[in-house]
Each structure stands twice: as C-alpha cells, then as structure tokens.
mmCIF file of C-alpha atoms and ligand atoms in Angstrom:
data_model
loop_
_atom_site.group_PDB
_atom_site.id
_atom_site.type_symbol
_atom_site.label_atom_id
_atom_site.label_comp_id
_atom_site.label_asym_id
_atom_site.label_seq_id
_atom_site.Cartn_x
_atom_site.Cartn_y
_atom_site.Cartn_z
ATOM 1 C CA MET A 1 -12.548 6.661 -8.579
ATOM 2 C CA ARG A 2 -8.857 6.968 -7.659
ATOM 3 C CA LEU A 3 -8.028 5.602 -4.236
ATOM 4 C CA VAL A 4 -5.072 4.764 -2.022
ATOM 5 C CA LEU A 5 -5.197 2.297 0.883
ATOM 6 C CA VAL A 6 -2.801 2.932 3.769
ATOM 7 C CA GLY A 7 -2.309 0.770 6.837
ATOM 8 C CA PRO A 8 0.268 -1.260 8.739
ATOM 9 C CA PRO A 9 1.336 -4.687 7.514
ATOM 10 C CA GLY A 10 -1.207 -7.212 8.777
ATOM 11 C CA ALA A 11 -4.146 -4.773 8.839
ATOM 12 C CA GLY A 12 -5.882 -6.663 6.037
ATOM 13 C CA LYS A 13 -5.019 -4.108 3.386
ATOM 14 C CA GLY A 14 -4.439 -6.590 0.561
ATOM 15 C CA THR A 15 -7.725 -8.396 1.201
ATOM 16 C CA GLN A 16 -9.697 -5.164 1.367
ATOM 17 C CA ALA A 17 -7.960 -3.766 -1.704
ATOM 18 C CA ALA A 18 -9.111 -6.727 -3.804
ATOM 19 C CA VAL A 19 -12.680 -6.636 -2.454
ATOM 20 C CA ILE A 20 -13.143 -2.868 -2.738
ATOM 21 C CA ALA A 21 -11.568 -2.671 -6.192
ATOM 22 C CA ALA A 22 -13.896 -5.406 -7.459
ATOM 23 C CA LYS A 23 -16.936 -3.696 -5.913
ATOM 24 C CA ILE A 24 -16.252 -0.321 -7.479
ATOM 25 C CA GLY A 25 -14.858 -1.750 -10.723
ATOM 26 C CA VAL A 26 -11.311 -0.388 -10.764
ATOM 27 C CA PRO A 27 -8.004 -2.269 -10.930
ATOM 28 C CA ALA A 28 -6.235 -2.945 -7.612
ATOM 29 C CA ILE A 29 -2.546 -2.160 -7.949
ATOM 30 C CA SER A 30 -0.419 -3.721 -5.217
ATOM 31 C CA THR A 31 3.259 -2.804 -5.368
ATOM 32 C CA GLY A 32 4.043 -5.748 -3.064
ATOM 33 C CA ASP A 33 2.291 -8.141 -5.481
ATOM 34 C CA ILE A 34 4.116 -6.650 -8.476
ATOM 35 C CA PHE A 35 7.450 -7.001 -6.662
ATOM 36 C CA ARG A 36 6.653 -10.599 -5.614
ATOM 37 C CA ALA A 37 5.710 -11.505 -9.197
ATOM 38 C CA ASN A 38 9.040 -10.096 -10.388
ATOM 39 C CA VAL A 39 10.915 -11.967 -7.682
ATOM 40 C CA GLY A 40 9.154 -15.186 -8.737
ATOM 41 C CA GLN A 41 10.081 -14.652 -12.368
ATOM 42 C CA GLU A 42 13.622 -13.600 -11.438
ATOM 43 C CA THR A 43 13.440 -10.441 -13.527
ATOM 44 C CA PRO A 44 16.138 -7.772 -13.020
ATOM 45 C CA LEU A 45 13.570 -5.749 -11.042
ATOM 46 C CA GLY A 46 12.790 -8.795 -8.911
ATOM 47 C CA LEU A 47 16.441 -9.553 -8.237
ATOM 48 C CA GLU A 48 16.988 -5.982 -7.077
ATOM 49 C CA ALA A 49 13.814 -5.811 -4.965
ATOM 50 C CA LYS A 50 14.291 -9.169 -3.241
ATOM 51 C CA GLN A 51 17.140 -8.132 -0.964
ATOM 52 C CA TYR A 52 15.085 -5.245 0.439
ATOM 53 C CA MET A 53 11.882 -7.260 0.759
ATOM 54 C CA ASP A 54 13.612 -10.112 2.573
ATOM 55 C CA ALA A 55 15.000 -7.587 5.075
ATOM 56 C CA GLY A 56 11.643 -5.847 5.562
ATOM 57 C CA GLN A 57 13.007 -2.641 4.067
ATOM 58 C CA LEU A 58 11.517 -0.418 1.418
ATOM 59 C CA VAL A 59 12.705 -0.970 -2.115
ATOM 60 C CA PRO A 60 14.475 2.265 -3.189
ATOM 61 C CA ASP A 61 12.128 5.056 -4.286
ATOM 62 C CA ALA A 62 13.654 5.439 -7.742
ATOM 63 C CA VAL A 63 12.854 1.809 -8.563
ATOM 64 C CA THR A 64 9.390 1.857 -6.979
ATOM 65 C CA ASN A 65 8.300 5.226 -8.379
ATOM 66 C CA ALA A 66 9.331 4.260 -11.913
ATOM 67 C CA MET A 67 7.427 0.989 -11.639
ATOM 68 C CA VAL A 68 4.227 2.696 -10.444
ATOM 69 C CA ALA A 69 4.514 5.578 -12.916
ATOM 70 C CA ASP A 70 4.680 3.021 -15.706
ATOM 71 C CA ARG A 71 1.742 1.018 -14.318
ATOM 72 C CA LEU A 72 -0.387 4.176 -14.160
ATOM 73 C CA THR A 73 0.043 4.716 -17.902
ATOM 74 C CA HIS A 74 -1.739 1.433 -18.720
ATOM 75 C CA ALA A 75 -5.138 1.793 -20.379
ATOM 76 C CA ASP A 76 -7.056 0.048 -17.584
ATOM 77 C CA VAL A 77 -6.454 2.870 -15.076
ATOM 78 C CA SER A 78 -8.354 5.393 -17.183
ATOM 79 C CA ILE A 79 -11.478 4.438 -15.169
ATOM 80 C CA GLY A 80 -9.609 4.760 -11.869
ATOM 81 C CA PHE A 81 -7.474 2.602 -9.599
ATOM 82 C CA LEU A 82 -6.932 1.489 -6.057
ATOM 83 C CA LEU A 83 -3.312 1.625 -4.939
ATOM 84 C CA ASP A 84 -2.364 -0.852 -2.187
ATOM 85 C CA GLY A 85 1.061 -0.412 -0.603
ATOM 86 C CA TYR A 86 2.003 2.728 -2.487
ATOM 87 C CA PRO A 87 2.940 5.395 -1.583
ATOM 88 C CA ARG A 88 4.964 4.163 1.381
ATOM 89 C CA ASN A 89 6.797 7.367 2.345
ATOM 90 C CA LEU A 90 6.459 11.137 1.848
ATOM 91 C CA ASP A 91 8.789 11.267 -1.158
ATOM 92 C CA GLN A 92 6.733 8.643 -2.966
ATOM 93 C CA ALA A 93 3.584 10.572 -2.051
ATOM 94 C CA ASP A 94 5.015 13.755 -3.572
ATOM 95 C CA VAL A 95 5.975 11.939 -6.761
ATOM 96 C CA LEU A 96 2.471 10.468 -7.019
ATOM 97 C CA THR A 97 0.810 13.831 -6.309
ATOM 98 C CA GLN A 98 2.841 15.469 -9.049
ATOM 99 C CA GLN A 99 2.152 12.743 -11.578
ATOM 100 C CA LEU A 100 -1.593 12.818 -10.888
ATOM 101 C CA GLU A 101 -1.715 16.625 -10.912
ATOM 102 C CA ALA A 102 0.058 16.711 -14.264
ATOM 103 C CA ALA A 103 -2.598 14.340 -15.625
ATOM 104 C CA HIS A 104 -5.448 16.324 -13.940
ATOM 105 C CA THR A 105 -6.500 13.137 -12.169
ATOM 106 C CA PRO A 106 -6.110 13.795 -8.414
ATOM 107 C CA LEU A 107 -6.884 11.185 -5.751
ATOM 108 C CA ASP A 108 -10.507 11.032 -4.606
ATOM 109 C CA ALA A 109 -9.708 9.485 -1.234
ATOM 110 C CA VAL A 110 -6.997 7.887 0.864
ATOM 111 C CA ILE A 111 -8.358 5.208 3.172
ATOM 112 C CA GLU A 112 -6.372 4.626 6.348
ATOM 113 C CA ILE A 113 -6.999 1.229 7.977
ATOM 114 C CA VAL A 114 -6.122 1.530 11.660
ATOM 115 C CA ALA A 115 -4.964 -1.514 13.628
ATOM 116 C CA ASP A 116 -2.852 -1.710 16.755
ATOM 117 C CA THR A 117 0.579 -3.298 16.733
ATOM 118 C CA GLU A 118 -0.263 -6.319 18.917
ATOM 119 C CA HIS A 119 -3.180 -7.198 16.675
ATOM 120 C CA VAL A 120 -1.264 -6.997 13.402
ATOM 121 C CA LEU A 121 1.758 -8.774 14.853
ATOM 122 C CA ALA A 122 -0.416 -11.725 15.924
ATOM 123 C CA ARG A 123 -2.085 -11.773 12.544
ATOM 124 C CA LEU A 124 1.166 -11.744 10.600
ATOM 125 C CA LEU A 125 2.733 -14.408 12.779
ATOM 126 C CA SER A 126 -0.282 -16.661 12.250
ATOM 127 C CA ARG A 127 0.139 -16.199 8.488
ATOM 128 C CA GLY A 128 3.303 -18.153 9.226
ATOM 129 C CA GLN A 129 5.959 -18.894 6.673
ATOM 130 C CA GLY A 130 3.667 -18.244 3.718
ATOM 131 C CA ARG A 131 5.823 -15.311 2.744
ATOM 132 C CA ALA A 132 9.594 -15.012 2.927
ATOM 133 C CA ASP A 133 9.215 -11.728 4.869
ATOM 134 C CA ASP A 134 6.842 -13.145 7.522
ATOM 135 C CA THR A 135 9.424 -14.118 10.139
ATOM 136 C CA GLU A 136 9.042 -12.368 13.503
ATOM 137 C CA GLU A 137 12.254 -10.371 13.137
ATOM 138 C CA VAL A 138 11.367 -9.115 9.673
ATOM 139 C CA ILE A 139 7.762 -8.433 10.684
ATOM 140 C CA ARG A 140 8.940 -6.252 13.599
ATOM 141 C CA HIS A 141 11.190 -4.364 11.227
ATOM 142 C CA ARG A 142 8.351 -3.849 8.728
ATOM 143 C CA LEU A 143 6.199 -2.453 11.553
ATOM 144 C CA ASP A 144 9.014 -0.040 12.525
ATOM 145 C CA VAL A 145 9.390 1.040 8.901
ATOM 146 C CA TYR A 146 5.632 1.623 8.754
ATOM 147 C CA ALA A 147 5.692 3.783 11.903
ATOM 148 C CA SER A 148 8.650 5.898 10.843
ATOM 149 C CA GLU A 149 8.212 6.155 7.067
ATOM 150 C CA THR A 150 4.614 5.386 6.122
ATOM 151 C CA ALA A 151 2.546 6.708 9.040
ATOM 152 C CA PRO A 152 3.435 10.356 8.168
ATOM 153 C CA LEU A 153 1.307 9.910 5.028
ATOM 154 C CA VAL A 154 -1.753 10.162 7.259
ATOM 155 C CA GLY A 155 -0.987 13.797 8.076
ATOM 156 C CA TYR A 156 0.079 14.499 4.508
ATOM 157 C CA TYR A 157 -3.265 13.371 3.087
ATOM 158 C CA ARG A 158 -5.313 14.824 5.955
ATOM 159 C CA GLU A 159 -3.867 18.250 5.097
ATOM 160 C CA ARG A 160 -4.959 17.696 1.518
ATOM 161 C CA GLY A 161 -8.511 16.897 2.616
ATOM 162 C CA VAL A 162 -8.699 13.378 1.193
ATOM 163 C CA LEU A 163 -8.056 11.207 4.270
ATOM 164 C CA ARG A 164 -10.751 8.784 5.477
ATOM 165 C CA THR A 165 -10.015 6.589 8.497
ATOM 166 C CA VAL A 166 -11.602 3.234 9.315
ATOM 167 C CA VAL A 167 -10.980 0.739 12.119
ATOM 168 C CA GLY A 168 -9.448 -2.486 10.799
ATOM 169 C CA ILE A 169 -10.683 -4.773 13.611
ATOM 170 C CA GLY A 170 -13.500 -7.214 12.807
ATOM 171 C CA SER A 171 -14.498 -9.501 9.969
ATOM 172 C CA VAL A 172 -13.537 -8.828 6.357
ATOM 173 C CA ASP A 173 -17.177 -7.916 5.616
ATOM 174 C CA GLU A 174 -17.369 -5.489 8.534
ATOM 175 C CA VAL A 175 -14.227 -3.658 7.462
ATOM 176 C CA THR A 176 -15.359 -3.606 3.814
ATOM 177 C CA ALA A 177 -18.662 -2.039 4.880
ATOM 178 C CA ARG A 178 -16.815 0.648 6.858
ATOM 179 C CA ILE A 179 -14.648 1.488 3.858
ATOM 180 C CA LEU A 180 -17.593 1.653 1.448
ATOM 181 C CA ALA A 181 -19.374 3.950 3.925
ATOM 182 C CA VAL A 182 -16.576 6.541 3.857
ATOM 183 C CA LEU A 183 -15.929 6.546 0.103
ATOM 184 C CA PRO A 184 -16.853 9.803 -1.624
ATOM 185 C CA ALA A 185 -20.100 9.600 -3.607
HETATM 186 P P1 LIG B 201 3.511 -5.509 0.943
HETATM 187 O O1 LIG B 201 3.013 -6.685 0.178
HETATM 188 O O2 LIG B 201 2.772 -4.234 0.603
HETATM 189 O O3 LIG B 201 3.570 -5.760 2.415
HETATM 190 O O4 LIG B 201 5.019 -5.256 0.465
HETATM 191 C C1 LIG B 201 6.009 -6.233 0.661
HETATM 192 C C2 LIG B 201 7.382 -5.601 0.492
HETATM 193 O O5 LIG B 201 7.507 -5.062 -0.832
HETATM 194 C C3 LIG B 201 7.671 -4.438 1.426
HETATM 195 O O6 LIG B 201 8.130 -4.851 2.689
HETATM 196 C C4 LIG B 201 8.754 -3.703 0.632
HETATM 197 O O7 LIG B 201 10.002 -4.363 0.717
HETATM 198 C C5 LIG B 201 8.253 -3.859 -0.790
HETATM 199 N N1 LIG B 201 7.362 -2.747 -1.162
HETATM 200 C C6 LIG B 201 6.037 -2.808 -1.440
HETATM 201 N N2 LIG B 201 5.547 -1.598 -1.740
HETATM 202 C C7 LIG B 201 6.593 -0.729 -1.653
HETATM 203 C C8 LIG B 201 6.735 0.667 -1.830
HETATM 204 N N3 LIG B 201 5.683 1.459 -2.164
HETATM 205 N N4 LIG B 201 7.985 1.210 -1.662
HETATM 206 C C9 LIG B 201 9.021 0.442 -1.345
HETATM 207 N N5 LIG B 201 8.946 -0.869 -1.127
HETATM 208 C C10 LIG B 201 7.751 -1.476 -1.284
#
C-alpha cells in the first residue's frame, strides 16, 4: 500500500501517520522528521533546511525532492510506504507522480485530514515551545503556506481519483478508525 497523508499543521498528521503505518505494516516517511534529524546532527542538509524551517517556510523543492527520491529507493519501501508531509506543493506532487509512474508503483490513496484553522492553531500553541517552529508567528505563517501551497494538492489528487477525505476532529482512535475505513481494500 502506497499512501500520502495531507493536512494542515496541527491536524494530527504525524500521530496518525505513525499509527496507520504500523497497522498496515509499511514505513512512515516524514520529511519533517528527516529534516529535524539532520538539523539535530548538523549535517549539511540540516544546516540548509534549518533557516527555512525556523521561518515556517518550505525547504526548496530541489533539496526536498532529492531527499525523498533517495529515501524511496531504500529496500524497506518495496512493500509500500506512508508519506507524511510530502508532497507539500504541486511541483513536488508532479515530481513524485513521475517517479512513481516510472517505477510502475502509483499511489493507492491520498488521505486528506481536514481541520479548521482555529482548531489547529489552538492545538499547535498548546504544543508550546516543544519545537523551534511552534511560536505563534511561525505557526500562522505555516498555516498560510499550507493554504496557498499545499491545499491545491487536494484538487490535484481528486482529479487523479485517489483522494480520500476524513475529519480530523476527535480522539486519535476516532480519527484512525475514519482513516482505516476509507483505505482501499
Ligand atoms: P512538518 O514536521 O511536516 O510540519 O515539517 C516541518 C518543516 O519542515 C516545514 O515547516 C518545512 O520547513 C519543512 N518541510 C517538511 N516537509 C517539507 C516538504 N515536503 N517540502 C518543503 N519543506 C518541508
């Protein structure tokens, strides 16, 4: 099963990605987690990504696409994968579509987790200073970036017949159950 999770920051995407990936037995690939690990280890990739992450901006596509393309060549994705946080704009989506088409391994589904802005803002603010990019100013910017750059993916994947939408309000278990219910057999 090859899946993508899409949703605004604070919609519980990371939590659901880990739970769903474990349930269906595929690796969860979070570009945010990979970037944060590189920032922590002060790798060249991390040093480049940090300035964008701290500002709530997208890391440039060339850097991000190369990182994901490499990750998708690892042996563990032969059984499938769940991408969390990628693609984040239409250009990234096109690059991913082309890579998967070339490998004859198209996406099975794209799960959109819907949550309204007030809800996710409150949630992110309560997460507090756990992450360097969780200050109110940066959070608002990340929400703007989501609306302008990432939200168009919903139409992109709907046109391709793979979009599944679930409501992100409720307990972790409730949202997990909704996602499992819309996954293709
Ligand atoms: P996340 O953990 O998914 O909220 O990502 C945290 C930050 O990592 C984002 O605000 C971006 O700066 C960066 N990032 C994660 N995924 C991507 C992506 N697909 N394209 C560009 N930047 C990304």
